[in-house]
Structure formats: C-alpha cells, structure tokens
mmCIF file of C-alpha atoms in Angstrom:
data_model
loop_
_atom_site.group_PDB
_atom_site.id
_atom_site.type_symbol
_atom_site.label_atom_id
_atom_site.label_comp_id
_atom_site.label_asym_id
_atom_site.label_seq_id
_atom_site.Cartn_x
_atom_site.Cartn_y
_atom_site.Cartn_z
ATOM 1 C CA UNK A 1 -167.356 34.322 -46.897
ATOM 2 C CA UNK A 2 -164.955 36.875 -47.892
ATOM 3 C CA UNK A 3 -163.316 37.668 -51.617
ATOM 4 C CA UNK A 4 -159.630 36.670 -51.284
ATOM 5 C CA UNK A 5 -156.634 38.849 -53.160
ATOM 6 C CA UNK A 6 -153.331 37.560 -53.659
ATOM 7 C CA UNK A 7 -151.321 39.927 -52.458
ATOM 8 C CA UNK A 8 -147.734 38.782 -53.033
ATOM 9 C CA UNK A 9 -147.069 42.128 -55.153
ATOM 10 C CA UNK A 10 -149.398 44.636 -57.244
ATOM 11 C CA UNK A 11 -152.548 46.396 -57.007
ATOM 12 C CA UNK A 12 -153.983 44.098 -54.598
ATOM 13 C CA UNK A 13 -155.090 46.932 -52.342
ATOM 14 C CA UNK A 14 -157.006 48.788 -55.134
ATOM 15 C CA UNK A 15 -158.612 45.596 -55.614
ATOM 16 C CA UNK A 16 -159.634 45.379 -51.806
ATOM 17 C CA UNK A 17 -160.588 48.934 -51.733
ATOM 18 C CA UNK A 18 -163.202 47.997 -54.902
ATOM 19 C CA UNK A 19 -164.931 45.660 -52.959
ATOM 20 C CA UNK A 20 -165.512 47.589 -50.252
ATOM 21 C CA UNK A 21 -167.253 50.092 -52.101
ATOM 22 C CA UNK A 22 -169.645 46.966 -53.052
ATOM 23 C CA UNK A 23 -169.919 46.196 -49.169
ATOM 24 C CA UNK A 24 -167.580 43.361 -49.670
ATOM 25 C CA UNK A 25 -165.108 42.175 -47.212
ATOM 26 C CA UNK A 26 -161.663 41.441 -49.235
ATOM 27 C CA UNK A 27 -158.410 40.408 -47.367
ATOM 28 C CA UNK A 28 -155.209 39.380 -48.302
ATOM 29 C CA UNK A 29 -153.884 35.849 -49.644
ATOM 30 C CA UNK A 30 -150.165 34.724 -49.365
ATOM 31 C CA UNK A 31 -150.380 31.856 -47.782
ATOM 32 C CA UNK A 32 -151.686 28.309 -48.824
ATOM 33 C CA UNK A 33 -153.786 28.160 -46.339
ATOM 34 C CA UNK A 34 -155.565 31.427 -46.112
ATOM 35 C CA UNK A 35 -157.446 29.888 -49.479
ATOM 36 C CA UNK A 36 -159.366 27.613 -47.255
ATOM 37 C CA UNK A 37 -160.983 30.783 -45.853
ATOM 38 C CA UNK A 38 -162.182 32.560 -48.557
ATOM 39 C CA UNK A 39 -164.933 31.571 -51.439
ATOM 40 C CA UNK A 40 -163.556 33.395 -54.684
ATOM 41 C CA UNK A 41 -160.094 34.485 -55.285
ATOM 42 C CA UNK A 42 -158.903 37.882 -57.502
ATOM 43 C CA UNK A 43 -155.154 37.931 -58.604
ATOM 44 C CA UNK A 44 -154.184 41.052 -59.010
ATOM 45 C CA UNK A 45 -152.002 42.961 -61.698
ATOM 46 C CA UNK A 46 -148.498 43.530 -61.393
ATOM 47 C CA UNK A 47 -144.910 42.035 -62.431
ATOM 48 C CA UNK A 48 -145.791 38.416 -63.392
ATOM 49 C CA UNK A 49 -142.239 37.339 -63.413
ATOM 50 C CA UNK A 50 -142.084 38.578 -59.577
ATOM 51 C CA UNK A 51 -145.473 37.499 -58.519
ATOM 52 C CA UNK A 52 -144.511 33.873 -60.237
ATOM 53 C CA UNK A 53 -141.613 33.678 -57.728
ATOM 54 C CA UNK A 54 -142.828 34.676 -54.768
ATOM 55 C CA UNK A 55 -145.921 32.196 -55.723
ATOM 56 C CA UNK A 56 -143.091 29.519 -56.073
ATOM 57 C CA UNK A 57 -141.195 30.325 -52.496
ATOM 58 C CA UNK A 58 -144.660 30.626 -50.497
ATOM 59 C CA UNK A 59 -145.465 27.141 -52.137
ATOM 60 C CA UNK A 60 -148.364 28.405 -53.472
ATOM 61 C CA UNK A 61 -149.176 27.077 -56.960
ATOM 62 C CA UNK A 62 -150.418 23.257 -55.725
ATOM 63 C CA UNK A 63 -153.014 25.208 -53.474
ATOM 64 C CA UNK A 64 -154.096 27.812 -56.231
ATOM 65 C CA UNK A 65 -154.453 25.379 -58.763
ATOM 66 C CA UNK A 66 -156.655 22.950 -56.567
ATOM 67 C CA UNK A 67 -158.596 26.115 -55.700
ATOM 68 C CA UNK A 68 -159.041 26.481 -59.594
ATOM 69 C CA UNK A 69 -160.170 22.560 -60.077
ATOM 70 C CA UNK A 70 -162.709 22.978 -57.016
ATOM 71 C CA UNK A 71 -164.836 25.593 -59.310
ATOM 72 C CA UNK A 72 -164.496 28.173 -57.236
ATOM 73 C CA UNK A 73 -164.491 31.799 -58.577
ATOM 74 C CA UNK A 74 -161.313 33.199 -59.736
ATOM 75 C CA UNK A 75 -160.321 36.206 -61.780
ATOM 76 C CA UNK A 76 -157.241 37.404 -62.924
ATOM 77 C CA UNK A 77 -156.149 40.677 -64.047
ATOM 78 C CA UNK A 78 -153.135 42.166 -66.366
ATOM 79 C CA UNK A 79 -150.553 39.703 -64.520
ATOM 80 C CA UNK A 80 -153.175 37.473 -62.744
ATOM 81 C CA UNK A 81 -154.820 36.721 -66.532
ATOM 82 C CA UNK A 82 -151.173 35.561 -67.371
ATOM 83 C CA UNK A 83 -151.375 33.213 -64.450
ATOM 84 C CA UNK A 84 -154.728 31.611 -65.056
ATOM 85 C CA UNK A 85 -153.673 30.600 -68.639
ATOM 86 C CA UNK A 86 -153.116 27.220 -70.061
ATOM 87 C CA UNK A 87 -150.105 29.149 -72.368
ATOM 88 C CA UNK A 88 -148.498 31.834 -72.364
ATOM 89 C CA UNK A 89 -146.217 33.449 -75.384
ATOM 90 C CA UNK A 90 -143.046 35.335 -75.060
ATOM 91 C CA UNK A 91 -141.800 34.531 -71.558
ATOM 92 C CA UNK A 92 -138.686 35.695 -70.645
ATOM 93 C CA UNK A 93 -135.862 32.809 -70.528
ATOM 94 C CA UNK A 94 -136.480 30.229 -68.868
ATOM 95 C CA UNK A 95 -140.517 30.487 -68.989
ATOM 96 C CA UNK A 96 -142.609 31.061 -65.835
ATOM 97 C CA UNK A 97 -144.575 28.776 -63.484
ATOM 98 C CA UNK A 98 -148.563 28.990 -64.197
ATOM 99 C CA UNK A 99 -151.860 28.281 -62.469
ATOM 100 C CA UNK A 100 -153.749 27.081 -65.492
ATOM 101 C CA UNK A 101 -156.785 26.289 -65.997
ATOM 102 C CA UNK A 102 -158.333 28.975 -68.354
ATOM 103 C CA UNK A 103 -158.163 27.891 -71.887
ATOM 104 C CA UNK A 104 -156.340 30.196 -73.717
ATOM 105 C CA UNK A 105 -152.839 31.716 -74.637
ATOM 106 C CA UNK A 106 -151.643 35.083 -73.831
ATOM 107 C CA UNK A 107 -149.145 37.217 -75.111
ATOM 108 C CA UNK A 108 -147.392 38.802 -72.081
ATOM 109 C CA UNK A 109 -146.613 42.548 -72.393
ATOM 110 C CA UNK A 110 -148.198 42.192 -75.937
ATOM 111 C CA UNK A 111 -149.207 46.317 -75.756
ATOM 112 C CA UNK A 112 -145.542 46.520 -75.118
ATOM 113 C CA UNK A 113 -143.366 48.284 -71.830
ATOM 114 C CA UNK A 114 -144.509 50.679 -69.365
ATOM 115 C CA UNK A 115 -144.398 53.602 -71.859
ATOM 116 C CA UNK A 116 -146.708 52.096 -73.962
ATOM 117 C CA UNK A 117 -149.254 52.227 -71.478
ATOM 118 C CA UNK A 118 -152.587 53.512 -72.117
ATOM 119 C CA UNK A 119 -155.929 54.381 -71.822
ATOM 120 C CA UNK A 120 -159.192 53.307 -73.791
ATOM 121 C CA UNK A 121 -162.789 52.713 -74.019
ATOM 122 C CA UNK A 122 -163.863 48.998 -74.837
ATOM 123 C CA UNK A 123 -166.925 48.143 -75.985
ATOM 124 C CA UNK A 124 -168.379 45.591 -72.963
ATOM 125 C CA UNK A 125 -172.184 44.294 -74.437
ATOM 126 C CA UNK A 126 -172.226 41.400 -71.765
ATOM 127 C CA UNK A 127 -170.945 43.709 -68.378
ATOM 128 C CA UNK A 128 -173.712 46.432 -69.369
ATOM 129 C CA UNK A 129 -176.554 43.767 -70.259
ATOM 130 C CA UNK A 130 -175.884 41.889 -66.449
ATOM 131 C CA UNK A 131 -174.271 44.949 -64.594
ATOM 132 C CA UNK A 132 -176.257 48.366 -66.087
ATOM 133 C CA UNK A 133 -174.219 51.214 -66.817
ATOM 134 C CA UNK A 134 -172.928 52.701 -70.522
ATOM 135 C CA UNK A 135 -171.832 50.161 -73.460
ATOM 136 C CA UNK A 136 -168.330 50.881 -72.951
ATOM 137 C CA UNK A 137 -165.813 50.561 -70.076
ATOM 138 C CA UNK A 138 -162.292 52.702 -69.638
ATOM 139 C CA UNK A 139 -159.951 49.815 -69.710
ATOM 140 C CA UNK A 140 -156.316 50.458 -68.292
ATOM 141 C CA UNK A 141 -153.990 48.827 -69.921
ATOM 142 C CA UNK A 142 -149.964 48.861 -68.019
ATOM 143 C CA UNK A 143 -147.782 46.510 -69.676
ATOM 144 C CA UNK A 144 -150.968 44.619 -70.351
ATOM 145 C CA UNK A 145 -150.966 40.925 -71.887
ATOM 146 C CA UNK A 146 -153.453 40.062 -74.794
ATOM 147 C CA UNK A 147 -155.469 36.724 -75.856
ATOM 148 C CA UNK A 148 -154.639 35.538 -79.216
ATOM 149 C CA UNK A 149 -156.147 32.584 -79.266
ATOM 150 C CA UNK A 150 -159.353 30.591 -76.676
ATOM 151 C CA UNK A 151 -160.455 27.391 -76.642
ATOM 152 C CA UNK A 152 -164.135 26.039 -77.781
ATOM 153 C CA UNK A 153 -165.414 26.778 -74.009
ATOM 154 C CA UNK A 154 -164.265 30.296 -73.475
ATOM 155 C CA UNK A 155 -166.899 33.702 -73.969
ATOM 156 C CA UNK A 156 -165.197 36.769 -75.401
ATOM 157 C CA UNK A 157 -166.530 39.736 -73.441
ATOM 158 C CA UNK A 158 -164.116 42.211 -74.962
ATOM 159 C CA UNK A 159 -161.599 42.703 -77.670
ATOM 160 C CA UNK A 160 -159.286 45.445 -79.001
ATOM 161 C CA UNK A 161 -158.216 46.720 -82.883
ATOM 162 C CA UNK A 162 -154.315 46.322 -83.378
ATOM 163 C CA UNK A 163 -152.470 46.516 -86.351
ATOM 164 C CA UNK A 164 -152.122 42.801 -87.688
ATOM 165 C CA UNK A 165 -148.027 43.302 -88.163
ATOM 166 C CA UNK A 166 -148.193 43.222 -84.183
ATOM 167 C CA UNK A 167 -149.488 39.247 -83.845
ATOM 168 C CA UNK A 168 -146.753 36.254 -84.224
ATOM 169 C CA UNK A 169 -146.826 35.114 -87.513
ATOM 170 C CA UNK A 170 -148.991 32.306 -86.361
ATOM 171 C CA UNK A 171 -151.747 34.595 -85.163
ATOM 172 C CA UNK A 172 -151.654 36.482 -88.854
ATOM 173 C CA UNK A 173 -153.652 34.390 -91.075
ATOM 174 C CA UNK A 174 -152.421 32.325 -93.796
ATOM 175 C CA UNK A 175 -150.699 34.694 -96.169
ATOM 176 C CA UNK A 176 -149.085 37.173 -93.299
ATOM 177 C CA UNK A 177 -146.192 38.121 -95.622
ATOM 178 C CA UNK A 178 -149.003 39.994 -98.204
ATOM 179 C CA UNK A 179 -150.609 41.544 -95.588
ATOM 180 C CA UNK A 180 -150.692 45.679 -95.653
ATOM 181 C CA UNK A 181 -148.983 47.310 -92.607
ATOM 182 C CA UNK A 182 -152.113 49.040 -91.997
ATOM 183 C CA UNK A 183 -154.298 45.810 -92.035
ATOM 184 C CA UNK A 184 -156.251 45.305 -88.524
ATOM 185 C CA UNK A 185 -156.852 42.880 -86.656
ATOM 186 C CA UNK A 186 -158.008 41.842 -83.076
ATOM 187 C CA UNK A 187 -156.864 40.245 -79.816
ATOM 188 C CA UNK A 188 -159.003 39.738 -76.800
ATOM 189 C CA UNK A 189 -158.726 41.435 -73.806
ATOM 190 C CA UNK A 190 -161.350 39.795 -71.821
ATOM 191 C CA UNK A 191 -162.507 36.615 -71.219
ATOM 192 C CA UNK A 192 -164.958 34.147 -69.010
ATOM 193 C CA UNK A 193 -164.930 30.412 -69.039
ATOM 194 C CA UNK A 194 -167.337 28.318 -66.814
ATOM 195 C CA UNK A 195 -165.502 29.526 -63.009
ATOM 196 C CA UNK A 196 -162.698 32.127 -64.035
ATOM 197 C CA UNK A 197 -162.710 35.401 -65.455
ATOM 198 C CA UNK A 198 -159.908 37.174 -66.956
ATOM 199 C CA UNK A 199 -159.160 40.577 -68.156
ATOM 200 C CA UNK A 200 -156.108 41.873 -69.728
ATOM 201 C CA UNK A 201 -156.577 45.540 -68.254
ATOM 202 C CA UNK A 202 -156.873 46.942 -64.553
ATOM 203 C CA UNK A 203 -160.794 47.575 -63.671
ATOM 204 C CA UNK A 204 -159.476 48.313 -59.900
ATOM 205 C CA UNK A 205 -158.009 51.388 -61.158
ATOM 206 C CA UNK A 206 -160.761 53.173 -62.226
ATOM 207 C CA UNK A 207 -164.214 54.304 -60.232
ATOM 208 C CA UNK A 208 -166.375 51.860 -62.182
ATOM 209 C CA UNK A 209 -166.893 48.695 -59.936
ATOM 210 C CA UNK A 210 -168.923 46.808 -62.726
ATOM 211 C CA UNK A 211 -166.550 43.677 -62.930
ATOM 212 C CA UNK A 212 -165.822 43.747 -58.995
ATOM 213 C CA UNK A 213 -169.656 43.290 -59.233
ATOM 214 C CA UNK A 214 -169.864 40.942 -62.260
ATOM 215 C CA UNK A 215 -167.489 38.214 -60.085
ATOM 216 C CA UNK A 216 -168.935 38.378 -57.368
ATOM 217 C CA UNK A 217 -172.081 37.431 -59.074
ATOM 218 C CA UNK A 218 -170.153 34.762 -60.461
ATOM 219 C CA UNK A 219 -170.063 33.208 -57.020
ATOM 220 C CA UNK A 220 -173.494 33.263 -56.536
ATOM 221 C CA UNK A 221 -174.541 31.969 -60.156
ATOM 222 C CA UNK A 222 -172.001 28.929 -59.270
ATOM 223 C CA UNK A 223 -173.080 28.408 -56.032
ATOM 224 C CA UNK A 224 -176.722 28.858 -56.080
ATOM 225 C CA UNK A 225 -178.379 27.963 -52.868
ATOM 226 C CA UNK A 226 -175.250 27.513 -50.949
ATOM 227 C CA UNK A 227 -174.420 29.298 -47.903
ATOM 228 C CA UNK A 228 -170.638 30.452 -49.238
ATOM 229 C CA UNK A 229 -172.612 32.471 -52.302
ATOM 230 C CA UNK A 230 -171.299 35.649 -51.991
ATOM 231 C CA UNK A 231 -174.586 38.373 -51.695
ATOM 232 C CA UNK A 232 -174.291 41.761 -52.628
ATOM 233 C CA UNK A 233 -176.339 44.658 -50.810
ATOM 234 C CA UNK A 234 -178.863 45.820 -52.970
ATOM 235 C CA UNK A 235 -177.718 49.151 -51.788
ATOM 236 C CA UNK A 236 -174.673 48.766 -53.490
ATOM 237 C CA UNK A 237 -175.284 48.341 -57.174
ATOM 238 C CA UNK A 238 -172.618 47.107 -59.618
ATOM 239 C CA UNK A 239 -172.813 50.161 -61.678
ATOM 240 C CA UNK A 240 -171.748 53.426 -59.316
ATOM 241 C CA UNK A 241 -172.392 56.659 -61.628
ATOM 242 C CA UNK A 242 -169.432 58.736 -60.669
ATOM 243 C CA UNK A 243 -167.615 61.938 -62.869
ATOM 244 C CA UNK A 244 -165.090 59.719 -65.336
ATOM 245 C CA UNK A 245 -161.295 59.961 -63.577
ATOM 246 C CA UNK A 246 -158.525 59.904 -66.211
ATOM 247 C CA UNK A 247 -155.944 58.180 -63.360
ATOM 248 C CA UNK A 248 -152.361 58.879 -64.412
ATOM 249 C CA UNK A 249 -149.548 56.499 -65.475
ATOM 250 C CA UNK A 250 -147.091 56.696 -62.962
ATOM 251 C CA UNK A 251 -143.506 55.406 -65.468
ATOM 252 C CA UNK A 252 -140.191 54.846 -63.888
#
C-alpha cells in the first residue's frame, strides 16, 4: 500500500518526491478518508498554526488520531513532530489542536523565527547502524521545534548542544538562577516510540533518503508477515551516496 502525506500545507511534495527515489508510491492526504487507503502516514513540515486549522475544517483530527491508536506508522516532521505530541510549550494564544500520541513535549519554534534558521550535522548512531551511510546527518532546521522532555517509552535518536539560558526555567535544572550564560545543555531533536517517529528538522530537504528509508522499515518491522508491510527494492538502498547540497533558506 502506498505512504500517505498530509498535504494540507508544507513540504509535502519534497516528502513525496523522497519516496520516489526509494521506489515508493506517496500521494496526498486531506481528507478523512483517504487514510483508509494508505498503510503509514508522514506529516510534513510547515506552519503548525495553519496546518492545525485546516486539520480542524477538513475534520481531520478524529481520523488521524484513530490512525495513530491503530499502530500504524506515522512520522512527523518540524510542524508534523508538533502535532504528534502529547504537549506542546509556547503556543500562541489560545493553544492549538493536537494529534497526540507520542510521549513527549515540544517547544514550538524553540531555534527561534525564520532567520534563525540553520544548518547542521547531527550525530545519528541508530540511522547509520540500521540504514548505512556516515555517523552524522545534515539536519535542516526552519523555525524548528525541540523536545525537552520524553516519557519512559520514547528512544532518543538525536539531540543538539544549546546554551542552557535558552530552556524554560523548568527544563534548567534545579539551581537555573546560578547557572553561567555559557553553560550547555541539550534538547532532542529526534525521537521514536513503539509506531511514530518524529524529527524536529526537515530530512526531505536534503539528498539523503536515510529516514524516508528508516520509516518505511518501520512498517515492515510492525507489520511483519502482513500483506500492507511496505517492501523496499533492494535496488534502492536507504543510504544514496550523492555530492552533499547546502539547499538555501529561502526568508520572507
């Protein structure tokens, strides 16, 4: 069966175009019922504010989360990672309708507005030990959200340095008012727990289809044996070597 994308706003076509380098048939989700028709579901990246409300007119949100409680595959990227949290910190007024489901809380547009966008290499043990390829992947981070905090059942697959000044006091320790400016600390930037994935930058914006493949495996290891496991051509291999592409960030 095909890889759904919610495509209600964001990079939902570089997420289709991913998959098809994999051999992968994605197609596009904005209805309810187009869910029934698909075995995994990837929301994209993009305004979660926006995506939240057009969710909310489409009536979308009972059918997402029952596609969540059914075990089926789903990751979430930048925006979608806000939407598969349990909480989220520093809404805008009046808060914002979430899927659930993924036991954490994020800090949306914790790396800050779209000029504070940026590149960097994370240090991914997990994606290269299942997916091949170097230690490190070039996460791209737009108005990205961050992890402070996971439940007992969530993996960390990847984290980030920030200065500790830049968590809630909650998130500081217990003496945060004696702590040096230049003290570090760490959020998390990517995350897996049983059926959903989530990652705080935008994989489908770079050549490296690693975590396209690493879901879709997901599927399979989920679904073992069934005939909706998703099977990726061995011809196609998670890890494509390609020259590095430094994309730009397109601001306002």
């Amino acid at each position: 069966m095909a890889v759904g994308v919610l495509a209600l706003q964001g990079s939902f076509n570089e997420h289709i175009a991913a998959l098809r380098r994999l051999g992968v048939m994605g197609v596009e989700v904005r209805k309810p019922e187009q869910l029934d028709g698909v075995a995994s579901l990837i929301i994209p990246g993009g305004e979660s504010t926006t995506m939240a409300k057009l969710a909310e007119y489409h009536n979308l949100f009972p059918a997402l989360r029952e596609f969540v409680k059914l075990g089926k595959p789903v990751w979430g990227t930048c925006a979608g990672l806000i939407f598969l949290a349990n909480k989220a910190y520093g809404q805008k007024e009046g808060g914002q309708e979430l899927v659930g489901g993924l036991d954490c809380t994020v800090h949306r547009n914790f790396f800050g507005s779209q000029l504070q966008s940026f590149e960097t290499e994370l240090v991914v043990p997990d994606l290269a030990s299942k997916e091949g390829g170097p230690e490190t992947f070039r996460g791209v981070f737009i108005r990205a959200p961050a992890v402070l905090e996971v439940g007992p059942g969530v993996e960390v697959l990847a984290d980030y340095p920030v200065l500790a000044n830049k968590l809630p006091d909650q998130y500081r320790g217990p003496e945060p008012d004696e702590q040096s400016s230049a003290a570090t600390s760490k959020v998390i930037v990517a995350v897996r727990q049983k059926n959903l994935l989530g990652t705080a930058f935008h994989p489908e914006l770079t050549a490296d289809t690693r975590w396209h493949s690493y879901f879709l495996k997901m599927g399979s290891e989920l679904d073992e044996g069934s005939s909706k496991a998703i099977i990726i051509p061995s011809t196609y291999p998670g890890f494509i070597q390609q020259p590095k592409i430094d994309l730009p960030i397109y601001l306002p």
